[in-house]
Structure formats: structure tokens, C-alpha cells
PDB file of C-alpha atoms in Angstrom:
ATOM      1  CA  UNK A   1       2.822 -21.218  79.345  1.00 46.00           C
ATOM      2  CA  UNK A   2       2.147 -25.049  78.921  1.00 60.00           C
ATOM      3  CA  UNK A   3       2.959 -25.591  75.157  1.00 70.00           C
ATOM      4  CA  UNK A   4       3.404 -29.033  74.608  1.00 76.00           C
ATOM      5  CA  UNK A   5       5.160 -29.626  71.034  1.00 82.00           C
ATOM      6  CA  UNK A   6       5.998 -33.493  71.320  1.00 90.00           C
ATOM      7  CA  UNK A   7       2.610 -35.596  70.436  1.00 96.00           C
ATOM      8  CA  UNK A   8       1.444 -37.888  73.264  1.00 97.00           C
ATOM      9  CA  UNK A   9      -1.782 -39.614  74.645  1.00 98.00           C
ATOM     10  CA  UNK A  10      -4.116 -37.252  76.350  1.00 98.00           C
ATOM     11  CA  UNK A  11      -6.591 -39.090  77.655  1.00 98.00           C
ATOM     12  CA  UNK A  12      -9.938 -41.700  76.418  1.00 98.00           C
ATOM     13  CA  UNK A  13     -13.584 -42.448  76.903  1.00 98.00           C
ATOM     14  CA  UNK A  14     -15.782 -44.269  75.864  1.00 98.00           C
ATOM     15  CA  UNK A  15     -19.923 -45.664  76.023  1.00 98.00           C
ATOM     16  CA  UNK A  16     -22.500 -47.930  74.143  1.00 98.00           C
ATOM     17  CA  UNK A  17     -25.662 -47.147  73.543  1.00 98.00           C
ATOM     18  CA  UNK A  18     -28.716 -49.828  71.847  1.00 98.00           C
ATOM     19  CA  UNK A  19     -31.568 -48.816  69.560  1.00 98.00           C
ATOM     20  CA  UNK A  20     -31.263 -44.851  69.512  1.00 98.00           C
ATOM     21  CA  UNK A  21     -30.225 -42.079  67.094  1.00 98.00           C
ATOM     22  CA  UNK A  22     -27.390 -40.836  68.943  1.00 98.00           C
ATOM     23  CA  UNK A  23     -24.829 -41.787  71.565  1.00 98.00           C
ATOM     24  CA  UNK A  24     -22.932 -39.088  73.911  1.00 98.00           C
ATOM     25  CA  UNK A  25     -19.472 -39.982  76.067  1.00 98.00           C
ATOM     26  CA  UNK A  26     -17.947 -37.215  78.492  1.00 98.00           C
ATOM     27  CA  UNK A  27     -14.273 -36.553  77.516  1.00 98.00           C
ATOM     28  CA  UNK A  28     -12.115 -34.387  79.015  1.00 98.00           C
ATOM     29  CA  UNK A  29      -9.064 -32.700  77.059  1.00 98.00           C
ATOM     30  CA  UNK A  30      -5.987 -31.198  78.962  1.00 97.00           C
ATOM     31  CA  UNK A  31      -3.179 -29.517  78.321  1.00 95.00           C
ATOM     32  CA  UNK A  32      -1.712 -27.083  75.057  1.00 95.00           C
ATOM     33  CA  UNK A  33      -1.919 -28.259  70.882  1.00 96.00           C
ATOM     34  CA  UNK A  34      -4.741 -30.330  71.879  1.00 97.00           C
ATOM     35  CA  UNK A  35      -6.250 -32.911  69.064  1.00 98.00           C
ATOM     36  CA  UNK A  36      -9.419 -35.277  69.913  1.00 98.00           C
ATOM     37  CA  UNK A  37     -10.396 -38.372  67.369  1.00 98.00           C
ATOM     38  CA  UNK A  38     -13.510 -40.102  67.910  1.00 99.00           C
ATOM     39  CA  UNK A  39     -13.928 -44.133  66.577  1.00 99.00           C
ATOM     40  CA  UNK A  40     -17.694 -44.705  66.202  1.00 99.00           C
ATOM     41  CA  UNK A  41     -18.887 -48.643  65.650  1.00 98.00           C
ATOM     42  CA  UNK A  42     -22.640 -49.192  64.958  1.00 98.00           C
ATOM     43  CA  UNK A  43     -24.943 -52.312  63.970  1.00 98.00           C
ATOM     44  CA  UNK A  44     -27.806 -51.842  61.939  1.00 98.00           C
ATOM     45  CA  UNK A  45     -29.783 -53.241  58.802  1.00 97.00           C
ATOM     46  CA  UNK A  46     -29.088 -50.283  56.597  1.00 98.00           C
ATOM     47  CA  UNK A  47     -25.918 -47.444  55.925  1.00 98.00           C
ATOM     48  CA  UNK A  48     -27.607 -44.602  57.847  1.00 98.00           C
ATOM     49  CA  UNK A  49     -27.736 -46.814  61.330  1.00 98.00           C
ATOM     50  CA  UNK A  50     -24.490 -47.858  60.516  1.00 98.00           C
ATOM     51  CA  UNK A  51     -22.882 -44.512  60.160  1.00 98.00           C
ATOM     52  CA  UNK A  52     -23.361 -41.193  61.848  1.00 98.00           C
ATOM     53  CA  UNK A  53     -24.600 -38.133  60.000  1.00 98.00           C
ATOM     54  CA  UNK A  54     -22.354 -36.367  62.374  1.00 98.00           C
ATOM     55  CA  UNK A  55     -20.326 -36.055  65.370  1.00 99.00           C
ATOM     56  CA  UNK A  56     -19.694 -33.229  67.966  1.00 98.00           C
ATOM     57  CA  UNK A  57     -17.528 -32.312  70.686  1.00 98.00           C
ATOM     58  CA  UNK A  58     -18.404 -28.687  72.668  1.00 98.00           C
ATOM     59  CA  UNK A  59     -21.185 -28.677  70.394  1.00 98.00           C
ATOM     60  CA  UNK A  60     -18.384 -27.854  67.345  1.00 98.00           C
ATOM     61  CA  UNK A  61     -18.773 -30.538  64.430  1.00 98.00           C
ATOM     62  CA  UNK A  62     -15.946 -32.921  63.766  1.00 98.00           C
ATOM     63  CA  UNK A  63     -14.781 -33.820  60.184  1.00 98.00           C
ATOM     64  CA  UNK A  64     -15.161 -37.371  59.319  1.00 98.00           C
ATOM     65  CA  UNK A  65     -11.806 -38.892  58.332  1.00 98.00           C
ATOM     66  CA  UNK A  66     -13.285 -41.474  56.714  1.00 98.00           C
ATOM     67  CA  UNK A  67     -15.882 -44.720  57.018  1.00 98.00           C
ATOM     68  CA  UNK A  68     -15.887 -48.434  56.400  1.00 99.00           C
ATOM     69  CA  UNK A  69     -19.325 -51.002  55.686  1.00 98.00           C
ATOM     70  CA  UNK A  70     -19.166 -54.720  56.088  1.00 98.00           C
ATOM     71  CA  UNK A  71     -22.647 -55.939  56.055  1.00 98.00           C
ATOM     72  CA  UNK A  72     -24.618 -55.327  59.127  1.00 98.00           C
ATOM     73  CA  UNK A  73     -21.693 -53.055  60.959  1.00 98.00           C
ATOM     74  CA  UNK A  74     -19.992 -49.728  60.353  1.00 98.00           C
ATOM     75  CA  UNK A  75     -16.720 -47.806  61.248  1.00 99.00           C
ATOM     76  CA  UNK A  76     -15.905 -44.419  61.333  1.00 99.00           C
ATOM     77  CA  UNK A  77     -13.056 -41.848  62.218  1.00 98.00           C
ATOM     78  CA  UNK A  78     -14.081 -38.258  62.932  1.00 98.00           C
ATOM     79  CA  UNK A  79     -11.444 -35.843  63.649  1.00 98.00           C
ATOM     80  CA  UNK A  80     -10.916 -32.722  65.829  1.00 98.00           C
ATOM     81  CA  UNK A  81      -8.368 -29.500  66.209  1.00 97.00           C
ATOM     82  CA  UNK A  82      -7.929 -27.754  68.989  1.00 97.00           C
ATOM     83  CA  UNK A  83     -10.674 -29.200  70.727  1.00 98.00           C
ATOM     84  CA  UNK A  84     -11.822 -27.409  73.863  1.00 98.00           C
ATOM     85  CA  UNK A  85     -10.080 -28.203  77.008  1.00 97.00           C
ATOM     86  CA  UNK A  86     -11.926 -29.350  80.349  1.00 98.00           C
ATOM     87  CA  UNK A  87     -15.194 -31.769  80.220  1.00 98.00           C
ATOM     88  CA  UNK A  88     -17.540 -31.858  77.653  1.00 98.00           C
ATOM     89  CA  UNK A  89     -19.934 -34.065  75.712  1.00 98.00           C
ATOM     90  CA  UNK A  90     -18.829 -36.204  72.695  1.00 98.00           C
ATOM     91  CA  UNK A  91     -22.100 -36.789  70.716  1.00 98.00           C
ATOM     92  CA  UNK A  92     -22.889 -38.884  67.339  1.00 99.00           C
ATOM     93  CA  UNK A  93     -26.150 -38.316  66.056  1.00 98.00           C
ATOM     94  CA  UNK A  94     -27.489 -40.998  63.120  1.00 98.00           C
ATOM     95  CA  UNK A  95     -30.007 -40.580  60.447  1.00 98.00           C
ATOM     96  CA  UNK A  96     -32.001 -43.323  61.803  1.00 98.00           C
ATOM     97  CA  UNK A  97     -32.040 -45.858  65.016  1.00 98.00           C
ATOM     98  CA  UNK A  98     -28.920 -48.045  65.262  1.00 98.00           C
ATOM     99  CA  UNK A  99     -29.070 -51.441  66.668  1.00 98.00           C
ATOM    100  CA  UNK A 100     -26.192 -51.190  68.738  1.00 98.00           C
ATOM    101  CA  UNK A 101     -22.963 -48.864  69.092  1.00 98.00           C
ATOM    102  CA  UNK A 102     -19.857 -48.101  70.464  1.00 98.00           C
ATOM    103  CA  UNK A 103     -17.776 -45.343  70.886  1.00 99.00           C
ATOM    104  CA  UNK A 104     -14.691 -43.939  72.001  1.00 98.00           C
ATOM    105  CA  UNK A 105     -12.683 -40.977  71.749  1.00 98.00           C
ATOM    106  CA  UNK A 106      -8.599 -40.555  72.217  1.00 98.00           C
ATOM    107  CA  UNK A 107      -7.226 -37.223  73.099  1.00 98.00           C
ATOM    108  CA  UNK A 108      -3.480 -35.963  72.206  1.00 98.00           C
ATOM    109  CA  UNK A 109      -1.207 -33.137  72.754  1.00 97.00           C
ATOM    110  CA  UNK A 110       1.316 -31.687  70.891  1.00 96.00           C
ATOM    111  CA  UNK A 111      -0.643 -32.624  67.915  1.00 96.00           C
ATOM    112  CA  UNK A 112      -0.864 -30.231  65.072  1.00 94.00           C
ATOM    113  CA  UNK A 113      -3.106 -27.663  65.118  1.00 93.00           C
ATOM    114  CA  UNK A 114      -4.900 -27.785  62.034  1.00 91.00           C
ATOM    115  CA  UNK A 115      -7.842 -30.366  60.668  1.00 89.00           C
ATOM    116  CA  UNK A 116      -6.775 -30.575  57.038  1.00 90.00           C
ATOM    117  CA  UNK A 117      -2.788 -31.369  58.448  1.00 92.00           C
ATOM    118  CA  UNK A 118      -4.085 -33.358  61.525  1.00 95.00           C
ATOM    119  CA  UNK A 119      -4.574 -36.702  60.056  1.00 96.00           C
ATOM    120  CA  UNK A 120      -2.566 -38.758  57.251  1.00 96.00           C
ATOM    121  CA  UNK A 121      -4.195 -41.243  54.803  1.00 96.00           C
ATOM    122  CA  UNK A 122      -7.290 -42.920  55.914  1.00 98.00           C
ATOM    123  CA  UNK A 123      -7.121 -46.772  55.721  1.00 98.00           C
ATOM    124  CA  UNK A 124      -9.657 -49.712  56.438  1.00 98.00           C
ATOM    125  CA  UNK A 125     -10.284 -53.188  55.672  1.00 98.00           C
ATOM    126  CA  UNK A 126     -13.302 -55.483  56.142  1.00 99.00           C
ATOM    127  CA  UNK A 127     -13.528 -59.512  56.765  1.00 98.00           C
ATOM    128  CA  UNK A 128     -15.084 -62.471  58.875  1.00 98.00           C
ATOM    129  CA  UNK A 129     -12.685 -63.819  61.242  1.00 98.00           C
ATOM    130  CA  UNK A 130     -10.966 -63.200  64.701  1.00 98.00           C
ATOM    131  CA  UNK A 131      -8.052 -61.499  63.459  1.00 98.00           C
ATOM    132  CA  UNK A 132      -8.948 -57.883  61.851  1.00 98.00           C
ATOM    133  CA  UNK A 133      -5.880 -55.840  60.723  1.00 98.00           C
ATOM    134  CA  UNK A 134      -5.016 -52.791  58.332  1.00 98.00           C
ATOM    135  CA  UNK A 135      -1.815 -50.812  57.987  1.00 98.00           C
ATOM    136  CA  UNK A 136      -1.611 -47.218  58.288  1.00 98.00           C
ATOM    137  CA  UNK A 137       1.148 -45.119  56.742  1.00 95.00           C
ATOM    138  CA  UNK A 138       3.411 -43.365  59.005  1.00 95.00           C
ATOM    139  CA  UNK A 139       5.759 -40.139  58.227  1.00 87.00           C
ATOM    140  CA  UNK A 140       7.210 -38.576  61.032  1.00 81.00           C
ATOM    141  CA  UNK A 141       6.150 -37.679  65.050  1.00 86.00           C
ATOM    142  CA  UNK A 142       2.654 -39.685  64.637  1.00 95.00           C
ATOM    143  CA  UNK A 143       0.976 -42.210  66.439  1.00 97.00           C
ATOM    144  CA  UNK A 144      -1.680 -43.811  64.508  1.00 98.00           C
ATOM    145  CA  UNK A 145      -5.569 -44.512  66.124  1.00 98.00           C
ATOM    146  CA  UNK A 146      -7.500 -47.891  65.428  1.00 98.00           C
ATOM    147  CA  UNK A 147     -10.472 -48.740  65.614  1.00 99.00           C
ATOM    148  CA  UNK A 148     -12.556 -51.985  64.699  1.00 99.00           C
ATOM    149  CA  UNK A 149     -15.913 -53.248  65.040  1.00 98.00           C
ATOM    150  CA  UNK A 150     -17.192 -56.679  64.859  1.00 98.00           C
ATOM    151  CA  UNK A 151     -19.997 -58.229  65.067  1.00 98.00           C
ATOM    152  CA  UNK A 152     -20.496 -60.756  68.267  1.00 98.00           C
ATOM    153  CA  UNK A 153     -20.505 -60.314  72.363  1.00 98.00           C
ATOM    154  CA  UNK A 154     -16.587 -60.636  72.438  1.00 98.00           C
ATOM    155  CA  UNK A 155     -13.949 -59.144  73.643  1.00 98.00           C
ATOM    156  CA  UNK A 156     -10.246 -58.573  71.756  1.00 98.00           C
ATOM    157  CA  UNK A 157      -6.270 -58.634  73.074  1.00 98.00           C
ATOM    158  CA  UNK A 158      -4.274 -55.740  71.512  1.00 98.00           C
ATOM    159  CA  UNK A 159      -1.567 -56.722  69.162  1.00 98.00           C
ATOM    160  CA  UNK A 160       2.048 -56.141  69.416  1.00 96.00           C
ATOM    161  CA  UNK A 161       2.842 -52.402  70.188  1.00 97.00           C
ATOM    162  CA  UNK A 162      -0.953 -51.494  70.743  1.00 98.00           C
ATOM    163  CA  UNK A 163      -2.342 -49.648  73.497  1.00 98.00           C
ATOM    164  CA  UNK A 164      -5.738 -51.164  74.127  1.00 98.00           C
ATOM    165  CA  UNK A 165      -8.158 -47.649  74.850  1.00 98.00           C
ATOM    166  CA  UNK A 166     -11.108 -49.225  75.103  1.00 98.00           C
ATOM    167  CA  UNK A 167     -13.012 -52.835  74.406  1.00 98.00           C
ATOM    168  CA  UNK A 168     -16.539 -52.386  74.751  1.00 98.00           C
ATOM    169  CA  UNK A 169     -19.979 -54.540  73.455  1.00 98.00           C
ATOM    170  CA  UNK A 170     -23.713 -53.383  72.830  1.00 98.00           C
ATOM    171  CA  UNK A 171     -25.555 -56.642  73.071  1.00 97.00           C
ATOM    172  CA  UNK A 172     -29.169 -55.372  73.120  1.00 96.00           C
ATOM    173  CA  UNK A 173     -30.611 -55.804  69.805  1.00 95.00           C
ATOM    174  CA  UNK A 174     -27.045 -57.221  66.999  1.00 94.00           C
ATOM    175  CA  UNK A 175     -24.295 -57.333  68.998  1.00 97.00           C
ATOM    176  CA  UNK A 176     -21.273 -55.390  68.733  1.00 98.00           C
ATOM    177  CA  UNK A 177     -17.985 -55.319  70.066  1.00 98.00           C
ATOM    178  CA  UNK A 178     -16.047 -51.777  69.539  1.00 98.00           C
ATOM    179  CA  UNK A 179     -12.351 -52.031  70.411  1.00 99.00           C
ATOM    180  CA  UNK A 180      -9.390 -48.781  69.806  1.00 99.00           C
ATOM    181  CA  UNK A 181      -6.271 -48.398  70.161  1.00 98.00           C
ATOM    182  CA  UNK A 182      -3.042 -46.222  70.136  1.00 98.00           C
ATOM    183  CA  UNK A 183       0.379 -46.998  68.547  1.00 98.00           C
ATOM    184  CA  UNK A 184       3.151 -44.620  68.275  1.00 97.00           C
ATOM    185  CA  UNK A 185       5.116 -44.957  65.340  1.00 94.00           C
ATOM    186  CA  UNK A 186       9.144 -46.107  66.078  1.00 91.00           C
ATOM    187  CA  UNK A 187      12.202 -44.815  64.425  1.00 88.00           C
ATOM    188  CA  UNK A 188      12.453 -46.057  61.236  1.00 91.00           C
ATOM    189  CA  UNK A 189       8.790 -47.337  60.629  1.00 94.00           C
ATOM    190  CA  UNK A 190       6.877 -46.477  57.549  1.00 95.00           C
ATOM    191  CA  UNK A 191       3.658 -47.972  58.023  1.00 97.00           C
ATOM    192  CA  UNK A 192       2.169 -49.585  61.511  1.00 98.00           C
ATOM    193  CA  UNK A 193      -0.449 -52.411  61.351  1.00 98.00           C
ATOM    194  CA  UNK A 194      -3.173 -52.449  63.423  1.00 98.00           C
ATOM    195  CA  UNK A 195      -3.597 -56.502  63.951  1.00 98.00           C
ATOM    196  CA  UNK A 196      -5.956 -57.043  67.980  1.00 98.00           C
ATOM    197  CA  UNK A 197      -7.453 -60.669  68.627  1.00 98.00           C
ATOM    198  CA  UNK A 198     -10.874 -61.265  69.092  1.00 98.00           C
ATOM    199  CA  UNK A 199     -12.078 -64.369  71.411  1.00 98.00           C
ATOM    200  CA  UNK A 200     -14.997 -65.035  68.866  1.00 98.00           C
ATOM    201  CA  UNK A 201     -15.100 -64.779  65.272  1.00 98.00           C
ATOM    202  CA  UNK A 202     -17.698 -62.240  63.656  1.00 98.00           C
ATOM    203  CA  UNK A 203     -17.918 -60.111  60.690  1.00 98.00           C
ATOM    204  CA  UNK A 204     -16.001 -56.710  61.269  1.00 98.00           C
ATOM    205  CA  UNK A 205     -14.729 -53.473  59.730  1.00 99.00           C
ATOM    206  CA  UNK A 206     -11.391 -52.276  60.801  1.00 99.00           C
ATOM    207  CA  UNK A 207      -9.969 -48.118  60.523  1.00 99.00           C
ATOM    208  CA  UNK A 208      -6.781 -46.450  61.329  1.00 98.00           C
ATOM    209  CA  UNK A 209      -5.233 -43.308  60.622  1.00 98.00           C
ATOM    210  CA  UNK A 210      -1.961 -41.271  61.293  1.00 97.00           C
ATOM    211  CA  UNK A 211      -2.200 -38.264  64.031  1.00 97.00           C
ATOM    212  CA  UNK A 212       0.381 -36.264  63.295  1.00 95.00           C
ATOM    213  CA  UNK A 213       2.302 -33.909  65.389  1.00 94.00           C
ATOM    214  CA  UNK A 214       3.044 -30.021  66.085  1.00 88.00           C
ATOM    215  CA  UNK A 215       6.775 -31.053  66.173  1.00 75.00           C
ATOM    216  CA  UNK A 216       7.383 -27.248  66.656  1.00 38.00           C
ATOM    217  CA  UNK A 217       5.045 -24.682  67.745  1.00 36.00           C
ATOM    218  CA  UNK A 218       3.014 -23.399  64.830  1.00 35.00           C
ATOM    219  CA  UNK A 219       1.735 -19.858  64.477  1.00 40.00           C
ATOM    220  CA  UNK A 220       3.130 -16.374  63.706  1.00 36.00           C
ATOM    221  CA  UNK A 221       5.349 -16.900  66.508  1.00 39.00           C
ATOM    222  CA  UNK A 222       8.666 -16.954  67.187  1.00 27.00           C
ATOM    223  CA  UNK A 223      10.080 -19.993  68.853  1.00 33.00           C
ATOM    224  CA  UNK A 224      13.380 -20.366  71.217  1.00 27.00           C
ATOM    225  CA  UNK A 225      14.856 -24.006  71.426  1.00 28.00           C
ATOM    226  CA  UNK A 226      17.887 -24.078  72.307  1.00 26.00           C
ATOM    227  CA  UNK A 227      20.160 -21.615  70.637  1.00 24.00           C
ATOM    228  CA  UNK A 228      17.909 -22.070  67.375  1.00 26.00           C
ATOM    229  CA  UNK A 229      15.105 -19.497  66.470  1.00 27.00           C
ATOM    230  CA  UNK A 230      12.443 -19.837  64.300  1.00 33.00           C
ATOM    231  CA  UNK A 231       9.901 -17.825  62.267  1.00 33.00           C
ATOM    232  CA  UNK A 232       6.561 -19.766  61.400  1.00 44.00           C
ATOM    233  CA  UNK A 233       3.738 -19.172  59.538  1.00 42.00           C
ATOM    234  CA  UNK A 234       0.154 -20.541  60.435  1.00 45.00           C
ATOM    235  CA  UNK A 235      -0.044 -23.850  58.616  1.00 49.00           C
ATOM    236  CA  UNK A 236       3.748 -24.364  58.090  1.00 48.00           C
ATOM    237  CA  UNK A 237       4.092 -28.204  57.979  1.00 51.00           C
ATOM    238  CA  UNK A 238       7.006 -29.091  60.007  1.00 48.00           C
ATOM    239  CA  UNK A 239       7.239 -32.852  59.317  1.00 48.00           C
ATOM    240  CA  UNK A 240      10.723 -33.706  57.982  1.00 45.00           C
ATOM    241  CA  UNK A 241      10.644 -33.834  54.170  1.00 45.00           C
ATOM    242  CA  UNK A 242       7.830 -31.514  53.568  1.00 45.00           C
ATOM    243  CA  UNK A 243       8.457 -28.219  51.602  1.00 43.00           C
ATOM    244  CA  UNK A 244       7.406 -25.920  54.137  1.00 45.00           C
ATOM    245  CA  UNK A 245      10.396 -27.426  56.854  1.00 39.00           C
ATOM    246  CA  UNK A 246      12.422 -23.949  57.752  1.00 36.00           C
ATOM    247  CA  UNK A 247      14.877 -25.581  59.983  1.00 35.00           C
TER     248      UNK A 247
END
């Protein structure tokens, strides 16, 4: 049995697409307590080609975590538990033709296996500049997912801590540069800032969020570690500090 109870990278992909109504990516998810979160960047000259109506993975709909407008781009987090393992197709499907879009998608394991407990507090910021940045609250076992899009054929340099996923630009009909990133969260943090560099200043809309982990194994199971045994009920919270803890 491969159940993986400490949160870690996965695996990422990622595509553009230019004047369409939907944009697919293949990812692949692997191993046990599987999570998959999906940044979606899009230019267009109104809210529906800036934002997707909705995004899928196996054919199952993600939930949107949340969404940020600056202008002519867009941002969005969409969220998924216990994704499918194996290859399949990432799709986001808009209301109307976007100019141009990225997207990219970040798979985890150990991650906590259910949508409402998944994610923490949803955070974003807009500007005009080369130097986007938001901070994300951390609690425990998390590693929070940014994503930013900005407006210009550019490309960006991950800040301190950051794991660059993917840097990607649509140039066909507004340009758009889609960058994400990883950072896990250190001992003793409470919030991480997601700060990359961009070579060329443009107008952009920044998103993070916390993905939090399994810790321990959740379900009406009982769980060995060491000489310590638990009893857990499905959707027992096991972050440190949270009423539900039972260790």
C-alpha cells in the first residue's frame, strides 16, 4: 500500500492557447492522497474571456478557489481532491473567446483528501510593474501555489524560496505571460510571499493559496506509526491547533 501522508510536489504541466473558448493540458497524477490545483491566466476585453466558467480534470469539475481582474487580464485558482491518477486532460472552458491564455496545473501527495479542507485562505493582488507579490497565510504541513499573469511577451525569475513550475506567454492576439510556482512553508513561518521578477513591466494579477496536508491518514481507519494508534473519522482535521487533533 503506497499511502503517502507527508505533502510533496507531484508533478506539473502546462499549455497556451490564443483566441478560443477553452484550453486543455495533459497531466498526469501519481501516487496515494493525491491533490491537483490548476492556475488559469487569460487576456481578453471583457470578465467572461478573462475567467473560465469552469475547469475539469477526468472530466470531474474543479472548485474555483478564487479569481482576480486587473484590466485586460485574469487569474484564477481551481482546486481538486483526489484527483484521478495516470494521464488525463486538464480542460478550462470560457464563456466567450479569450485573447490569449495560460495554464498550468501542480500535482501533490499527501495532501488532504477533502475540497472544502484542501486549500487555506485565498489571496491576490493586482498592479503595473515588474515585481508582482501577495502573501499567503500558512498553518501547518502546507506549501502554498502561485500564480500570476501579466500582461507583455516576458518572461519572470522566481523569488527567494520559489520553485518556478512553469513560465509561459500567448502572444497571438494581447500578450500574456503566465508564470506558477511552489513554496513549502518552513518551520516557524506564518505567511509566505509570493514576490517572481518579470524582465518587462506590464499590468498583472497575482494568486496564491495554502495546500494543506493529510499529515495523518484520514478515514475510518486505523493508523500504526510507531507505537502510537489512532482512530479517525472522515474529515478529522489533523493540522496542529485545530479542534478535531486526536493525538
Amino acid at each position: 500500500i503506497d499511502a503517502v501522508t507527508t505533502l510533496a510536489y507531484d508533478a506539473v504541466s502546462s499549455g497556451t492557447a490564443a483566441r478560443a473558448t477553452s484550453i486543455t493540458v495533459s497531466h498526469t497524477c501519481t501516487r496515494s492522497n493525491r491533490a491537483l490545483i490548476v492556475g488559469v491566466t487569460a487576456s481578453g476585453d471583457a470578465d467572461n474571456k478573462r475567467i473560465p466558467s469552469g475547469v475539469t480534470y477526468f472530466g470531474i469539475a474543479m472548485t474555483q478557489v478564487g479569481q482576480v481582474i486587473n484590466g485586460n487580464v485574469g487569474t484564477s485558482i481551481w482546486a481538486l481532491s483526489a484527483p484521478a491518477s495516470g494521464l488525463n486532460t486538464v480542460s478550462a472552458n470560457f464563456a466567450a473567446a479569450f485573447a490569449d491564455c495560460v495554464m498550468g496545473g501542480v500535482s501533490f501527495t499527501g495532501a488532504h483528501q477533502t475540497t472544502a479542507s484542501l486549500t487555506g485562505t485565498f489571496v491576490s493582488a493586482t498592479g503595473s510593474s515588474t515585481t508582482p507579490s501577495v502573501a499567503a497565510t500558512v498553518v501547518s504541513n502546507s506549501i502554498v501555489f502561485g500564480v500570476v499573469g501579466l500582461l507583455a511577451n516576458t518572461s519572470f525569475t522566481a523569488g527567494t524560496g520559489e520553485t518556478e513550475r512553469w513560465d509561459a506567454a500567448s502572444t497571438v492576439t494581447t500578450a500574456i505571460t503566465g508564470w506558477g510556482c511552489t513554496q513549502p512553508m518552513a518551520a516557524g513561518d506564518t505567511s509566505i510571499t509570493i514576490a517572481p521578477t518579470a524582465a518587462l513591466t506590464g499590468v498583472w494579477a497575482i494568486a496564491a493559496v495554502e495546500v494543506v496536508g493529510i499529515n495523518i491518514l484520514v478515514g475510518d481507519t486505523t493508523i500504526l506509526t510507531g507505537s502510537i494508534t489512532a482512530e479517525l473519522a472522515v474529515g478529522d482535521d489533523m493540522r496542529p491547533g485545530v479542534p478535531d487533533d486526536v493525538l
